[in-house]
CSV table of C-alpha atoms and ligand atoms in Angstrom, one decimal:
chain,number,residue,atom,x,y,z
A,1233,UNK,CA,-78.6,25.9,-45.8
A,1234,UNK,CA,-77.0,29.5,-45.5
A,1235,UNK,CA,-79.5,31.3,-48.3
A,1236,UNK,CA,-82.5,29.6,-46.8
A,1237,UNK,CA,-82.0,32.0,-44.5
A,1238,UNK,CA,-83.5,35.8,-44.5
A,1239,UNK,CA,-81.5,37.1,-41.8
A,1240,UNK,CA,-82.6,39.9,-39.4
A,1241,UNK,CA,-79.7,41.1,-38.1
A,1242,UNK,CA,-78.8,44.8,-36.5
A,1243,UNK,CA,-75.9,46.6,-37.0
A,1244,UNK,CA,-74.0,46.4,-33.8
A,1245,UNK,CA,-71.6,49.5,-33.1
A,1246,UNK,CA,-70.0,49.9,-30.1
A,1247,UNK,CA,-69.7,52.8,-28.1
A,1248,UNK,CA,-66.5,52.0,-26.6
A,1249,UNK,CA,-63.2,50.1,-27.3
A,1250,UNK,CA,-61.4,48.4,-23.9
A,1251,UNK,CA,-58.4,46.9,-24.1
A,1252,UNK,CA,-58.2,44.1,-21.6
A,1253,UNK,CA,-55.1,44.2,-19.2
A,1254,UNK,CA,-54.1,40.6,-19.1
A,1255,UNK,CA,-54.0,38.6,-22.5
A,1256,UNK,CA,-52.2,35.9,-24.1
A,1257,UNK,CA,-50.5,35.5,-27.3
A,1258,UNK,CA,-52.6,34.3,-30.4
A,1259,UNK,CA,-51.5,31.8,-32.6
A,1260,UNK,CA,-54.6,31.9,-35.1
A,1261,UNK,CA,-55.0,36.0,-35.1
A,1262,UNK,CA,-58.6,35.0,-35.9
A,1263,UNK,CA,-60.3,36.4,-32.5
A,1264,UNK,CA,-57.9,39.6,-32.3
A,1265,UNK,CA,-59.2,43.1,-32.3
A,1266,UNK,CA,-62.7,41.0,-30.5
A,1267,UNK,CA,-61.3,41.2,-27.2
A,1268,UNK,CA,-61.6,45.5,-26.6
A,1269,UNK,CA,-65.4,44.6,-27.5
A,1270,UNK,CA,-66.3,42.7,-24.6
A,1271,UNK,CA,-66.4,45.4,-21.7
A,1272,UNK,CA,-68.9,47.3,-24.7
A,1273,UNK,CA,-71.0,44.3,-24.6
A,1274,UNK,CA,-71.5,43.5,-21.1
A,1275,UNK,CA,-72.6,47.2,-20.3
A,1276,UNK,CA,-75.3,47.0,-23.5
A,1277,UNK,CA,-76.4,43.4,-22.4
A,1278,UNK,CA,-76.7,44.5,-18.3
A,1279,UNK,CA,-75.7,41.1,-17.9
A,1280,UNK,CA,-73.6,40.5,-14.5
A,1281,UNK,CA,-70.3,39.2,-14.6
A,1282,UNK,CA,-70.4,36.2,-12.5
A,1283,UNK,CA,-70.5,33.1,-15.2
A,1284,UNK,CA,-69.0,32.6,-19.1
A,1285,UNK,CA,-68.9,29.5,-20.5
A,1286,UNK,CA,-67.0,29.1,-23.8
A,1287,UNK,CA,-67.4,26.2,-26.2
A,1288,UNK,CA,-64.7,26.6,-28.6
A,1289,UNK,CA,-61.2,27.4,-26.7
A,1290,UNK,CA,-58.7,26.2,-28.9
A,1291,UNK,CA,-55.4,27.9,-28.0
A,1292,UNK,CA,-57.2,29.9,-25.3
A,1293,UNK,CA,-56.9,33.8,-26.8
A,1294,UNK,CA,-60.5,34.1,-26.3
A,1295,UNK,CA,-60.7,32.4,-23.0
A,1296,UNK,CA,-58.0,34.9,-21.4
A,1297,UNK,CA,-59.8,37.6,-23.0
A,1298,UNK,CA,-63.1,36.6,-21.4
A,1299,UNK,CA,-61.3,35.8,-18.0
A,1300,UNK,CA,-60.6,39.6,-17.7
A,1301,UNK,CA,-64.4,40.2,-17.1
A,1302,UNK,CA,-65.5,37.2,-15.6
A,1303,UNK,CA,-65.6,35.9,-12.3
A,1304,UNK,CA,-65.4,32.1,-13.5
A,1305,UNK,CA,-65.0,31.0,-16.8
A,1306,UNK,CA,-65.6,27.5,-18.2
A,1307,UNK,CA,-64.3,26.2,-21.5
A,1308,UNK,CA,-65.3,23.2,-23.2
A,1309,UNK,CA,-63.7,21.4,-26.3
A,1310,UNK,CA,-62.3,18.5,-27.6
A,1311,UNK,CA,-58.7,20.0,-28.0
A,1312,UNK,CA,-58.0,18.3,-31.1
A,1313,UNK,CA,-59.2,20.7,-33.6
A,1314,UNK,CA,-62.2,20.2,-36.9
A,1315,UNK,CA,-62.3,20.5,-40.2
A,1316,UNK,CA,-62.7,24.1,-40.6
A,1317,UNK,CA,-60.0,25.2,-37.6
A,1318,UNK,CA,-57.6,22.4,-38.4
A,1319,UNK,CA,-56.3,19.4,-36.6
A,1320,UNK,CA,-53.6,20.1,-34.7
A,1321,UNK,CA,-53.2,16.8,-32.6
A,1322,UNK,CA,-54.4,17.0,-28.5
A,1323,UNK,CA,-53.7,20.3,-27.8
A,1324,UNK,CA,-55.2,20.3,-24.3
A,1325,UNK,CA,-52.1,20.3,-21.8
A,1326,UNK,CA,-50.6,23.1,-23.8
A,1327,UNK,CA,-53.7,25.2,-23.8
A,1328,UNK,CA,-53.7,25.0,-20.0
A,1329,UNK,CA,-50.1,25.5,-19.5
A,1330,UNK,CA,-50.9,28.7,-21.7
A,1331,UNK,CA,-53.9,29.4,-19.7
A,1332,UNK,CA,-51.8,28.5,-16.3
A,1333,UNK,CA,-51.9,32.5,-15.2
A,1334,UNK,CA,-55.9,32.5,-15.1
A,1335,UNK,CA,-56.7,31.0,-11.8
A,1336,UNK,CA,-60.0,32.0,-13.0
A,1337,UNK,CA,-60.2,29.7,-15.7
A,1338,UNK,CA,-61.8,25.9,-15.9
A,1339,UNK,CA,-61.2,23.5,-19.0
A,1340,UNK,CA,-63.3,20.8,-19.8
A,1341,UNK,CA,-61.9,18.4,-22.7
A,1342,UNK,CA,-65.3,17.4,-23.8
A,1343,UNK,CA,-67.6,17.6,-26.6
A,1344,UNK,CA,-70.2,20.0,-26.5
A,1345,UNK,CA,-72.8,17.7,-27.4
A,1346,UNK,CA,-72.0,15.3,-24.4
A,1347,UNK,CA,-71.2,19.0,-22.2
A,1348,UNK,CA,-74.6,19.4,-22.8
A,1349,UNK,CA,-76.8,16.6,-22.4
A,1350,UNK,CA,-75.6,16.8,-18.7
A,1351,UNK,CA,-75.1,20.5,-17.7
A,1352,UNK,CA,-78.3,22.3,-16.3
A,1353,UNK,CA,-76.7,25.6,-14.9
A,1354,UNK,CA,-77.4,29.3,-16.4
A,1355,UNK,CA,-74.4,31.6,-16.8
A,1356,UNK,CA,-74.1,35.3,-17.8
A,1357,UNK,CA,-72.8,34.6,-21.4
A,1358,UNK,CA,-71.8,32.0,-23.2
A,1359,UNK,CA,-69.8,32.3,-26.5
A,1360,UNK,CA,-70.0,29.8,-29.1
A,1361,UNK,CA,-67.1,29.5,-31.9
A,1362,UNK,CA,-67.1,25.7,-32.4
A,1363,UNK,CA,-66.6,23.7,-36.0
A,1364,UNK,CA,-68.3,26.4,-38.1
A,1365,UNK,CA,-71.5,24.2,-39.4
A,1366,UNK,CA,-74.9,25.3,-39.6
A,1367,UNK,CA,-75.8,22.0,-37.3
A,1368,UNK,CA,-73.6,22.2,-34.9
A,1369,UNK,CA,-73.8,26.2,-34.8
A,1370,UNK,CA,-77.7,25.6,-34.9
A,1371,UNK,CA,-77.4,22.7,-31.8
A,1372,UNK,CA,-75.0,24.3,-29.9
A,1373,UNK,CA,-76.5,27.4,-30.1
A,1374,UNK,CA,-80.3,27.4,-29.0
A,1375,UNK,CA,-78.8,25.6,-25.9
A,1376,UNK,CA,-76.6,28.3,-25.2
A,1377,UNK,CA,-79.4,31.2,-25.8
A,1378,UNK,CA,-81.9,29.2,-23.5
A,1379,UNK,CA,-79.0,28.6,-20.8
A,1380,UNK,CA,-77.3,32.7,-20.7
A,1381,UNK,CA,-78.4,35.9,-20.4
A,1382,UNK,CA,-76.1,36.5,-23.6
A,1383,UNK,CA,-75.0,34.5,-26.2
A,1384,UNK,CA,-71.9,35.8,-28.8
A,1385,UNK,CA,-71.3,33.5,-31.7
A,1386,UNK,CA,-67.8,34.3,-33.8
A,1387,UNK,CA,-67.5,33.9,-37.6
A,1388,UNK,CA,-70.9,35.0,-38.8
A,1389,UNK,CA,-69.0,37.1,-41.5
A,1390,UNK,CA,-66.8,34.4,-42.1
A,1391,UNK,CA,-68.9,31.6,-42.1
A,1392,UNK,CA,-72.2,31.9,-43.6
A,1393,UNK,CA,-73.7,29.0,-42.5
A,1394,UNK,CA,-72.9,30.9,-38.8
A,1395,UNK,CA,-74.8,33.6,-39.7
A,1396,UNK,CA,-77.7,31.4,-40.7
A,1397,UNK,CA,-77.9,29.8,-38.0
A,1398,UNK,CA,-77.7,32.7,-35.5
A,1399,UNK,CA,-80.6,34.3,-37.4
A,1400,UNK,CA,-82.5,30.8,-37.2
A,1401,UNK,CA,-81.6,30.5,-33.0
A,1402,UNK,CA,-82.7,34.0,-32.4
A,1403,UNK,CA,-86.0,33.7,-34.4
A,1404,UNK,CA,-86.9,30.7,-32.8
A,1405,UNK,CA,-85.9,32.0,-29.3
A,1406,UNK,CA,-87.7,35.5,-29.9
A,1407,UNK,CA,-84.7,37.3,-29.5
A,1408,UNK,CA,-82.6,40.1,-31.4
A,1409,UNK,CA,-79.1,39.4,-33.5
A,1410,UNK,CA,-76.9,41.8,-33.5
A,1411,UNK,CA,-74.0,41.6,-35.3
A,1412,UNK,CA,-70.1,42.8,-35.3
A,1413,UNK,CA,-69.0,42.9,-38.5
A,1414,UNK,CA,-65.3,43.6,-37.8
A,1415,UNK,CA,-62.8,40.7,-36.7
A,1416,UNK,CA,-64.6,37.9,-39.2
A,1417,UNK,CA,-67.9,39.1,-37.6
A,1418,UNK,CA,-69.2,38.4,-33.8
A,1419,UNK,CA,-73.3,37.8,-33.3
A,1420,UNK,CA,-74.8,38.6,-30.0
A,1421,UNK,CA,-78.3,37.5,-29.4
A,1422,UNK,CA,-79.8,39.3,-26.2
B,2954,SAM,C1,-62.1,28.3,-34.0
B,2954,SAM,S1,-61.5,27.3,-32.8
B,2954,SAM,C2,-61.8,28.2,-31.3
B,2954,SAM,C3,-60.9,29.5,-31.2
B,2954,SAM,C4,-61.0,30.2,-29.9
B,2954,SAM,N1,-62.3,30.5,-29.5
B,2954,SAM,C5,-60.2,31.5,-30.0
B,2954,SAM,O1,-60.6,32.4,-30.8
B,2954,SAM,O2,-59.2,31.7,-29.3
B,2954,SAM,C6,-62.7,26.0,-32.8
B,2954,SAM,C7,-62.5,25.0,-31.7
B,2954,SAM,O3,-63.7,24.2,-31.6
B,2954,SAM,C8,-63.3,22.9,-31.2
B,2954,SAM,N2,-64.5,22.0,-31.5
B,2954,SAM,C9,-64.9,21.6,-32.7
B,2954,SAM,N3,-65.9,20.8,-32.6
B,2954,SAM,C10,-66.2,20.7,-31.3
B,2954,SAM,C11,-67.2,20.0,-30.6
B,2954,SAM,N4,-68.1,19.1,-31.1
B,2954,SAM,N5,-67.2,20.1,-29.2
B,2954,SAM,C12,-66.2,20.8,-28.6
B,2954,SAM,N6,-65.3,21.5,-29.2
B,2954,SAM,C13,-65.3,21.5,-30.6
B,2954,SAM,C14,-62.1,22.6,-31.9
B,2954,SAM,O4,-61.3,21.6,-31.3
B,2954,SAM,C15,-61.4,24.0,-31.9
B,2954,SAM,O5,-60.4,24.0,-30.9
């Protein structure tokens, strides 16, 4: 699917690097380095800070990172890994004793595709890092563009069926890809 794609991505360089004050330890390393780029990304998006939902949380690195900006942050999965992250067994309880500190912080052990079908709310940004398909990417996606003000995608250097399908949700929404190369490569369609 990934070389159907012409992609029409922009270089995105940010101006600033911000180290968040309150993080947790990573198991995976694979989100690392992403975290001093959020503070960059709010101010070039103007979006406000009220809402981020996260579909994709894993361990939680990324949802501590995003708590430090957010008023309230949701994150969905199933919290038993996929194919491309690994299985790791249900990893849910430990992910909140992890996330325990973040008062600020909501999990949802849920599929995004059931999250989804019922969820009607808009929030500031919502970052997708799910099973790294084109589908799911795809599916996952264009709901998140048309429900946030700004939507970050991880992997697209990584995964090149991510980056097609980033390209493919911002051309069909009308809306610009930019994309992070560092740190396996971060899209942001504003
Ligand atoms: C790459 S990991 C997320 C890493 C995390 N964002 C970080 O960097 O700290 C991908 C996660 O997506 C979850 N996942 C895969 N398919 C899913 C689905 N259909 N619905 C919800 N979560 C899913 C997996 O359980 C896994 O925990």
């Amino acid at each position: 699917m990934a070389d159907q794609i012409r992609y029409h991505e922009i270089n995105y360089v940010p101006t600033k690097l911000v180290m968040p004050s309150r993080l947790i330890d990573s198991s995976s390393k694979a989100w690392v380095g992403l975290e001093q780029v959020l503070a960059d990304i709010i101010s070039f998006s103007g979006i406000k800070t009220n809402t981020a939902l996260e579909f994709g949380v894993e361990f939680g690195y990324s949802t501590a990172a995003l708590a430090n900006y957010f008023t309230h942050v949701t994150g969905v999965d199933i919290f038993t890994g996929d194919h491309h992250a690994g299985y790791h067994g249900d990893i849910y309880e430990e992910t909140r004793t992890r996330l325990s500190q973040f008062t600020n912080i909501d999990l949802i052990k849920m599929d995004y595709r059931d999250f989804i079908l019922k969820e009607e709310r808009r929030y500031d940004l919502i970052h997708v890092d799910i099973i790294h398909t084109f589908e799911d990417t795809y599916h996952c996606g264009l709901w998140s563009v048309e429900h946030s003000g700004c939507t970050i995608f991880h992997d697209t250097e990584s995964f090149p069926d991510v980056k097609a399908a980033v390209a493919a949700v911002a051309r069909r929404t009308g809306k610009k890809f930019y994309n992070y190369k560092k740190c396996n490569g971060l899209g942001i369609v504003l």
